[in-house]
XYZ file of C-alpha atoms in Angstrom:
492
model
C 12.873 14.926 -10.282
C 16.166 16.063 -11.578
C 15.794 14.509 -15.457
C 12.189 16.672 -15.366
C 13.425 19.697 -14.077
C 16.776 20.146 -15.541
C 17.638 17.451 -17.810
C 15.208 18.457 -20.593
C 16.261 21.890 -20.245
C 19.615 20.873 -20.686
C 18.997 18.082 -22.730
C 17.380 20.362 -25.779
C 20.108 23.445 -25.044
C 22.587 20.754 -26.012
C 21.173 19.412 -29.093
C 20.204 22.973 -30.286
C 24.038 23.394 -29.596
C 25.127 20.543 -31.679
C 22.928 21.350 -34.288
C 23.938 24.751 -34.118
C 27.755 24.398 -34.299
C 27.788 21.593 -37.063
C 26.000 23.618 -39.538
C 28.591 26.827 -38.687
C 31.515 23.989 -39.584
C 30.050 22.912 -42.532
C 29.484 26.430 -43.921
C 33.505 27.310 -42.885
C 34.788 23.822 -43.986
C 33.303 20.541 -45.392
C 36.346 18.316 -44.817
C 37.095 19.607 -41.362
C 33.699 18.968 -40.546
C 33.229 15.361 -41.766
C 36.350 15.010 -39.983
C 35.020 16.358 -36.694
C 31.959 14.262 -37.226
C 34.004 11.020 -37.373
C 34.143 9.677 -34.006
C 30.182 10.596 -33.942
C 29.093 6.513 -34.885
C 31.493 5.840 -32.064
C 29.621 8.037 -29.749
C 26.324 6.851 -30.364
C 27.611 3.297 -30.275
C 28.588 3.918 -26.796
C 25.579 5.668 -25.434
C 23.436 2.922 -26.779
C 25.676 0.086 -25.319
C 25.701 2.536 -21.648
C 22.268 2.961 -21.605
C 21.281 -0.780 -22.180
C 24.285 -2.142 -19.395
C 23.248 0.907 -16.944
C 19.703 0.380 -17.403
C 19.704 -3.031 -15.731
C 22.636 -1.940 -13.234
C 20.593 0.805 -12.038
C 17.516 -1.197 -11.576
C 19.401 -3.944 -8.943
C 20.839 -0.637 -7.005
C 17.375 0.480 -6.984
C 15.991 -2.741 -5.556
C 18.987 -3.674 -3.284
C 18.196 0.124 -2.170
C 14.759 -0.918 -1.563
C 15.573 -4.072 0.077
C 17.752 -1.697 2.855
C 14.763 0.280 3.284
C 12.562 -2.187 4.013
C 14.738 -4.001 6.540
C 15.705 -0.640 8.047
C 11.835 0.342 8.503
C 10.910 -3.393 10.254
C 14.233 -3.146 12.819
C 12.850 0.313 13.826
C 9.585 -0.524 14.399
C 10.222 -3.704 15.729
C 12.808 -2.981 17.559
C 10.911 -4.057 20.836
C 10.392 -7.127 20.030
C 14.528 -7.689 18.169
C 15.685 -6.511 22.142
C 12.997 -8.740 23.985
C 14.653 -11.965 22.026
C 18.099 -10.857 22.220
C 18.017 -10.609 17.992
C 20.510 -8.033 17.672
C 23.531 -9.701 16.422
C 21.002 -11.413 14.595
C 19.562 -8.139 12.803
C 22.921 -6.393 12.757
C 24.402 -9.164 10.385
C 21.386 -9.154 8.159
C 21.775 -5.832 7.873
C 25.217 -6.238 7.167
C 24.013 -8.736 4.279
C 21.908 -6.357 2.765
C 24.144 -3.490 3.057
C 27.040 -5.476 1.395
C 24.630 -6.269 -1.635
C 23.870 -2.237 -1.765
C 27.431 -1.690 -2.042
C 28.201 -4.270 -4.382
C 25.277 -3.013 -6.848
C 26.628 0.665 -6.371
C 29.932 -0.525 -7.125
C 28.795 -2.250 -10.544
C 26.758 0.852 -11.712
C 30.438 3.099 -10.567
C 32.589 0.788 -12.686
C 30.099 0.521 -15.744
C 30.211 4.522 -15.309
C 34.157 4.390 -14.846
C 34.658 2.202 -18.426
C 31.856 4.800 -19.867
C 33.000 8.283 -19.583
C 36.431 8.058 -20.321
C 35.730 6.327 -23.560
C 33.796 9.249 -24.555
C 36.216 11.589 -23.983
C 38.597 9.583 -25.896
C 36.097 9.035 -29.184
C 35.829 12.856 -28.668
C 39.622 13.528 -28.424
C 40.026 11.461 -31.624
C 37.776 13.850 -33.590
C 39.544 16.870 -31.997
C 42.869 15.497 -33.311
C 41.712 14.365 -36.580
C 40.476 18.183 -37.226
C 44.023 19.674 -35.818
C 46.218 16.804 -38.116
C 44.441 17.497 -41.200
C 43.913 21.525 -40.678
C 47.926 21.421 -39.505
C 49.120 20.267 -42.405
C 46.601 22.252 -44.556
C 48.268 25.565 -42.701
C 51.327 24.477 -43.433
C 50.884 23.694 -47.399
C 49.138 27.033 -47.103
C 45.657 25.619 -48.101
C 44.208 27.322 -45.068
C 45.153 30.226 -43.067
C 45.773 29.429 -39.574
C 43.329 31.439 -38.399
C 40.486 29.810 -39.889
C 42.374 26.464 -37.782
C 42.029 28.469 -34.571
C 38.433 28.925 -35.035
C 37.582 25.638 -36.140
C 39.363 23.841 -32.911
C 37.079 26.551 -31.055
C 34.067 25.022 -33.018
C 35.011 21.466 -32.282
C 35.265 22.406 -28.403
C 31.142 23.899 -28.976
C 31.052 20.968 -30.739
C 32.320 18.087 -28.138
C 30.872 20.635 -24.891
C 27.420 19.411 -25.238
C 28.018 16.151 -26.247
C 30.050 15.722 -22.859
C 26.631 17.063 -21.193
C 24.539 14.308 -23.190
C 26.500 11.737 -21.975
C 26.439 12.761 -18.067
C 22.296 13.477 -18.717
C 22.263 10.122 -20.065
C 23.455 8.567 -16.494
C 20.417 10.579 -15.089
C 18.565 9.465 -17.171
C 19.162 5.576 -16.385
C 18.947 6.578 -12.681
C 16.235 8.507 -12.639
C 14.663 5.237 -15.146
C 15.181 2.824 -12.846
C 14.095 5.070 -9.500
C 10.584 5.873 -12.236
C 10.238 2.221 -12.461
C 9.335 1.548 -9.092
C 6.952 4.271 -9.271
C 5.329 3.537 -12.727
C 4.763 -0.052 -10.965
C 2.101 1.345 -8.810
C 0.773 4.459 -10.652
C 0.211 1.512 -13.573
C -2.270 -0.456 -10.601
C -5.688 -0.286 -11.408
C -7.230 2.836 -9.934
C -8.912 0.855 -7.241
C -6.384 -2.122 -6.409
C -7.909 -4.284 -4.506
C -10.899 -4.620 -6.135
C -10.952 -8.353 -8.020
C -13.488 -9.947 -10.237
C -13.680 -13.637 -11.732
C -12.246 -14.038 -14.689
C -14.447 -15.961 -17.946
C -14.112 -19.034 -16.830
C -14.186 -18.549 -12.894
C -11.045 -19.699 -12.248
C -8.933 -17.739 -10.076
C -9.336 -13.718 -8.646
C -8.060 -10.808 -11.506
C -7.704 -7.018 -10.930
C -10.434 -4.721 -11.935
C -11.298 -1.103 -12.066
C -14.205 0.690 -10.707
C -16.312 1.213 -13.801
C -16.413 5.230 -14.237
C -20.537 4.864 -15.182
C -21.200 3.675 -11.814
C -23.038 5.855 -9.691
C -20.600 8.108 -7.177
C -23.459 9.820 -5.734
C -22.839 9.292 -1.747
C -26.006 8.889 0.339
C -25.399 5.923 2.625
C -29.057 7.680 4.145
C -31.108 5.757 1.439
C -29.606 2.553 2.202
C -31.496 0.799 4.837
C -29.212 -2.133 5.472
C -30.838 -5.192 4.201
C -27.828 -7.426 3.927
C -28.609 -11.129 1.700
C -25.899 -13.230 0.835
C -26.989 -15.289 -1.932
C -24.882 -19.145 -2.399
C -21.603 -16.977 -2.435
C -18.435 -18.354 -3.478
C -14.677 -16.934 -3.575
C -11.383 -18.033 -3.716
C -7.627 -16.736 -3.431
C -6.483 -18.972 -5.169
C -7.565 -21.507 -7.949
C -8.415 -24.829 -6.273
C -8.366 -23.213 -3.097
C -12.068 -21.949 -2.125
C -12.014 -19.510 0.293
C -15.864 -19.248 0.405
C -18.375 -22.444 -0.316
C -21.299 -21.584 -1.469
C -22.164 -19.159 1.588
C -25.830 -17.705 1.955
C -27.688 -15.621 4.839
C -30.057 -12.852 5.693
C -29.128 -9.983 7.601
C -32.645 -7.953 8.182
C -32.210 -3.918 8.500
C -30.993 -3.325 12.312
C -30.045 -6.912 12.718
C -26.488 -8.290 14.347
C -24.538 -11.096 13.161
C -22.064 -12.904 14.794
C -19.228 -14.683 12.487
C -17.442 -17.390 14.237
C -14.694 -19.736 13.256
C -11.269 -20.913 13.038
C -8.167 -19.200 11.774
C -9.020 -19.272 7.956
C -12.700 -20.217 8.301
C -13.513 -17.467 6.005
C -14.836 -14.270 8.179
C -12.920 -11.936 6.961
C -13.198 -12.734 3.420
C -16.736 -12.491 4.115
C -16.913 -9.028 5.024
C -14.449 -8.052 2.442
C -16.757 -9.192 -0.230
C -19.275 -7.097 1.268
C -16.696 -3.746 1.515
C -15.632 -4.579 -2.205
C -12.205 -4.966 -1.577
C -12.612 -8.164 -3.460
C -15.620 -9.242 -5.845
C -16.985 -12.883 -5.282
C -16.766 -15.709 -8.218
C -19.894 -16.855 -7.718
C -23.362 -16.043 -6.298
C -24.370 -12.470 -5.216
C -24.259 -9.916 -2.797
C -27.824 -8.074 -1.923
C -28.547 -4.850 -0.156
C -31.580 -3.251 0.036
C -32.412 -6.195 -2.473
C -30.044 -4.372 -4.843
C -26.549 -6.660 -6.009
C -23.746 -4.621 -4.623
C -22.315 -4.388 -7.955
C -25.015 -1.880 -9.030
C -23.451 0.818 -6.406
C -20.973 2.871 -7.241
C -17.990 1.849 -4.826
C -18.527 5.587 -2.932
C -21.444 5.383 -2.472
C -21.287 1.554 -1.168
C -18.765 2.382 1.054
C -20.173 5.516 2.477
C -22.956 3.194 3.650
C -20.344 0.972 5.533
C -18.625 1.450 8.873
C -15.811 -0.747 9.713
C -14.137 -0.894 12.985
C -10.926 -3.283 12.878
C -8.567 -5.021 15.924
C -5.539 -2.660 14.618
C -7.151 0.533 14.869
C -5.396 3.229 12.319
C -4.660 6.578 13.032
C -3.045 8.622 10.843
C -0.326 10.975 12.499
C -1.979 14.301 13.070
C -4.469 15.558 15.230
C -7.350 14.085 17.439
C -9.736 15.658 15.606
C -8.339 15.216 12.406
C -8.379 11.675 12.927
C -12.284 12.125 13.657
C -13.014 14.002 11.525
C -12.369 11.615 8.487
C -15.720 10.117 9.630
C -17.251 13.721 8.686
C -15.148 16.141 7.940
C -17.946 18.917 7.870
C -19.224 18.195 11.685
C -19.344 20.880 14.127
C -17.466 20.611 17.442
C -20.764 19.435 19.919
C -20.851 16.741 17.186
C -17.184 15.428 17.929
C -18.148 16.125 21.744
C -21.259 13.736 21.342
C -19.429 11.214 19.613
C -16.521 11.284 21.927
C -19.154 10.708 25.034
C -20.824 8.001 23.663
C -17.171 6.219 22.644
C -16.234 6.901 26.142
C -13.016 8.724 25.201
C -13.868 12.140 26.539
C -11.978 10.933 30.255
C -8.647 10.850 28.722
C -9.036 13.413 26.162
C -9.561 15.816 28.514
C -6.345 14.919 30.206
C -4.251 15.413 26.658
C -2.471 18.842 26.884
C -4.612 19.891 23.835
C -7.448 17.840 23.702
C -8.800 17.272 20.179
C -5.960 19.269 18.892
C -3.107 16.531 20.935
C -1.237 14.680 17.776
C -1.439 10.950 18.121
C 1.707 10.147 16.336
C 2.479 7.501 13.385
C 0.029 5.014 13.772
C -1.218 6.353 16.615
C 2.163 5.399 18.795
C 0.928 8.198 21.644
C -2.143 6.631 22.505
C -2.978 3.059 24.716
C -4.689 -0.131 22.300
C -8.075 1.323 24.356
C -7.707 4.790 23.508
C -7.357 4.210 19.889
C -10.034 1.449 19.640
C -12.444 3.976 21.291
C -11.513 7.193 19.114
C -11.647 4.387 15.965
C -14.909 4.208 17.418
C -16.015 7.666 17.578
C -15.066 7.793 13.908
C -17.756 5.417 12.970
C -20.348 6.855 14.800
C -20.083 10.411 13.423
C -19.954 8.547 10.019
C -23.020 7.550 10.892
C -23.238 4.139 8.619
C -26.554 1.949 8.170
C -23.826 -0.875 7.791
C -21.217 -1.897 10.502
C -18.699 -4.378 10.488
C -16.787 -4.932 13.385
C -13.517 -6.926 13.348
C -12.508 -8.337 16.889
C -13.390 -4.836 18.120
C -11.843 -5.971 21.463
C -9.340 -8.753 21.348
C -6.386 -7.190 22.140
C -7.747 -5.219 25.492
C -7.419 -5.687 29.125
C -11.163 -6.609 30.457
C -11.733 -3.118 32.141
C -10.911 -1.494 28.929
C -13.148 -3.956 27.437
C -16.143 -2.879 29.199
C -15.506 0.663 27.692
C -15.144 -0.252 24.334
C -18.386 -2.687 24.909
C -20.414 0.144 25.622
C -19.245 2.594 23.048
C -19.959 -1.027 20.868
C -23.383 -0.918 22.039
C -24.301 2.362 20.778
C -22.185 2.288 17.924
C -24.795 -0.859 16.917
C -28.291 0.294 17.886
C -30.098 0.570 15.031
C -27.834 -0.549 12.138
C -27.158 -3.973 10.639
C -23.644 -4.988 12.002
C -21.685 -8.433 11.037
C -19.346 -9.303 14.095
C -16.215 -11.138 14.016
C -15.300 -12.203 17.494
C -14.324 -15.319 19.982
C -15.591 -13.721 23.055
C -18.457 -14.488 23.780
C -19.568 -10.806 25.554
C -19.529 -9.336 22.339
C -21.729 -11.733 20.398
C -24.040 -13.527 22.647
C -26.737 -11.419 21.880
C -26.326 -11.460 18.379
C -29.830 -12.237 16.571
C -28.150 -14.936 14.193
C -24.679 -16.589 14.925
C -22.825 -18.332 12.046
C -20.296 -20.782 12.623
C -17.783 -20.992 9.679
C -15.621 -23.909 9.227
C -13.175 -24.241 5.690
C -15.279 -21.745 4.466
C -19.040 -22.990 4.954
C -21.150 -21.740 7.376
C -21.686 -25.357 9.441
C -24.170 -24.268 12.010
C -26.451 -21.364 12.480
C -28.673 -19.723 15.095
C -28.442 -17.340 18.499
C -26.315 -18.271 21.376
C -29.271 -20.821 23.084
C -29.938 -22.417 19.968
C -26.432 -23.203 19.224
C -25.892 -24.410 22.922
C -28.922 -26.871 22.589
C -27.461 -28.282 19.141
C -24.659 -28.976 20.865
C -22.059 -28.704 18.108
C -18.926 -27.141 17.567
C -19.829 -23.864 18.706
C -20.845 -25.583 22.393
C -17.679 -26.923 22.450
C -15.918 -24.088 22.111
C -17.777 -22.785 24.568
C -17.424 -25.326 27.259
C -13.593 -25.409 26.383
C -13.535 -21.639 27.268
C -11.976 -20.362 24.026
C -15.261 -17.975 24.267
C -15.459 -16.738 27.888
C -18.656 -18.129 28.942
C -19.168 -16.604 32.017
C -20.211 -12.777 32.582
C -17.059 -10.485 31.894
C -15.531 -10.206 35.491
C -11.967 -7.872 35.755
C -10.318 -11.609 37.840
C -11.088 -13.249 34.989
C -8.501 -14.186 32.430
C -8.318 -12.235 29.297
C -10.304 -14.301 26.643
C -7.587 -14.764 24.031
C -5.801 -16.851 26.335
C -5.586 -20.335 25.017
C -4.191 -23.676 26.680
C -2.084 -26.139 24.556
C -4.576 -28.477 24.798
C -6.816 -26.457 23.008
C -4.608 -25.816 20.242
C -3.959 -29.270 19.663
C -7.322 -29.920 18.856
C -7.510 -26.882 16.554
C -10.974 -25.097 18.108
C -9.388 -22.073 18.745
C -10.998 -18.818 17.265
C -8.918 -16.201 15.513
C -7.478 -13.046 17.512
């Protein structure tokens, strides 16, 4: 900020300077100004060796600066869990660590700075004396009156005053260089980062840009919600498929249940859908339309996604809402807030859809934010939902709450459901049962029970709760050793 508000102000003033003065000293006297101009290679010398050295010095302060940060912004917000395992001596020395390598970097960039500036002022000193030796002894063989000596030592102070100037902008510059870095490393992303696409020979995942002659037009309205996978494939990482060849038929209205192990694949599965990644292989339908053939707003318009982790930014209530549809009225948010079940304990917030939530949401219960995160997608209003373990990580009262709100949230729109308990998806019309990234079995909840494959057995093993939610029953996501040795538990 400082190079680009004052250092090119002062950077040109000082040039125009220099220019300035060494023309006036070559008009008054040739000599005296060659002479003047002598330590000038020295200069430059310098300032090219400073800003290669500083350059690179800068850039490790910047990143053992960022390193501080980073540490600093976990401890805080896990500070929690640092006092509930007695970390602290733990974090303070890593700290410590981190700290010291701040300090050593500044130190390094000080130094190079300290060997920099006073050799500057010495190359500049030299040309000062050079002029007042030679124009001395001139004065004194009466070639030049001494006068004309006074003014010149005035011109070689203009002279040497903005160079001094250059050479302090010049450590801005390399600080402000290596601070621009870090920001030129994300402004140079793509413009939607996250997006990825196969590269020619389908080996591994590459960054792409939305193309800008796809449609933008948003009217999720005209998409129905036809969902076909079509033999889709993905993968992280070359060698390492993440998706095998996946296929199934979501009908408009329709609910699908994804089930599987930690790394079975549902949530890549949805994110193909969302675009956050593009598949390698295969296609995406909807509406019997490939999903490449929407413009991303428009695609995403048409998709609601409700997550485990539900984000709020930190302002208001209805701020947060209001990101759903940020022209609706007030009886909308009202309507939405009834049929989330969050208008109880809104009402009891000092300001009601005007009470701020904090970072993250840090004022409101796991419940409360699930529910408003629900809200949101019902005044968005999607024919699409996806809904990522909507209810893991909630007591079963709360459940029941959110279960409801889930219920309305999926009449009439084609939702794909992520979950392990089985309350949430046992009424799904197609369940799929993902295993190292195939879908292994298929069908509703009876079906599946009758085939009497892996998804019976997780059944009977009660990683899905089985039975009808009860509040003296144990939450779902509790899971025995024994169960974990034989690797059938579903992901939270």
């Amino acid at each position: 900020e400082r190079v680009l508000i004052d250092g090119i102000e002062q950077g040109v003033v000082a040039i125009l300077q220099v220019v300035i003065v060494v023309a006036v000293m070559f008009y008054l006297n040739v000599k005296l100004a060659l002479l003047a101009l002598v330590p000038f290679p020295l200069l430059v010398a310098g300032a090219l060796t400073y800003t290669l050295t500083a350059h690179l010095r800068y850039r490790s302060q910047r990143r053992a600066a960022s390193s501080m940060n980073a540490l600093l912004h976990d401890n805080l917000a896990g500070v929690r869990q640092i006092k509930s395992f007695v970390r602290e001596k733990e974090e303070h020395a890593r700290f410590n660590r981190v700290s010291d390598q701040l300090r050593r970097a500044t130190l390094v960039v000080m130094r190079v700075w300290a060997i920099y500036s006073p050799s500057m002022s010495m190359f500049e000193a030299i040309g000062a004396l050079l002029v007042l030796g030679f124009g001395g002894h001139a004065v004194v063989t009466g070639a030049m009156q001494i006068g004309d000596l006074v003014a010149f030592l005035i011109l070689t102070a203009f002279l040497y005053d903005p160079v001094s100037r250059l050479h302090q902008l010049n450590q801005l510059v390399q600080a402000g260089r290596a601070a621009g870095e870090r920001v030129f490393e994300i402004l140079d992303e793509p413009t939607e980062p996250g997006v990825v696409a196969a590269d020619a020979d389908h080996r591994h995942a590459q960054f792409v840009t939305d193309s800008p002659r796809e449609p933008i037009e948003s009217q999720p309205g005209r998409i129905a919600g036809d969902i076909r996978y079509e033999n889709v494939s993905f993968s992280y990482v070359e060698g390492l498929p993440a998706l095998r060849h996946v296929s199934f038929h979501a009908p408009p209205g329709a609910t699908i249940a994804l089930v599987g192990a930690t790394g079975a694949g549902k949530s890549t599965l949805v994110n193909l859908l969302v675009r956050f990644y593009e598949f390698i292989s295969g296609q995406i339908y909807i509406d019997e339309k490939p999903i490449c053939e929407y413009g991303l707003r428009t695609l995403r318009e048409a998709i609601g996604v409700v997550t485990q982790e539900s984000f709020l930014f930190n302002g208001s209530i209805r701020e947060n809402l209001l990101m759903g549809k940020p022209d609706a009225t007030d009886a909308q948010l009202w309507r939405v807030v009834d049929a989330a079940n969050a208008r109880k304990f809104i009402e009891r917030l000092p300001d009601g859809l005007e009470s701020v939530v904090g970072e993250r949401g840090v004022k409101l219960s796991v419940g409360e934010k699930q529910r408003l995160s629900i809200a949101r997608a019902l005044l968005k209003d999607p024919p699409i939902l996806i809904l990522d373990e909507a209810t893991a990580s909630v007591d079963t009262a709360t459940e029941r709450l959110i279960q409801e709100a889930l219920d309305r949230l999926m009449t009439n729109r084609t939702s794909i459901v992520i979950a392990h308990r089985l309350s949430t998806i046992v009424h799904a019309d197609q369940i799929l049962v993902l295993d190292h990234g195939r879908i292994i079995e298929r069908g509703t909840h009876d079906e599946l029970l009758v085939l009497g494959g892996k998804y019976a057995r997780l059944c009977r093993q009660s990683l899905l709760d089985a039975s009808p939610l009860q509040e003296t029953e144990p939450p779902a996501e509790v899971v025995t050793s024994e169960a974990l040795e034989k690797e059938e538990q579903l992901p939270v």
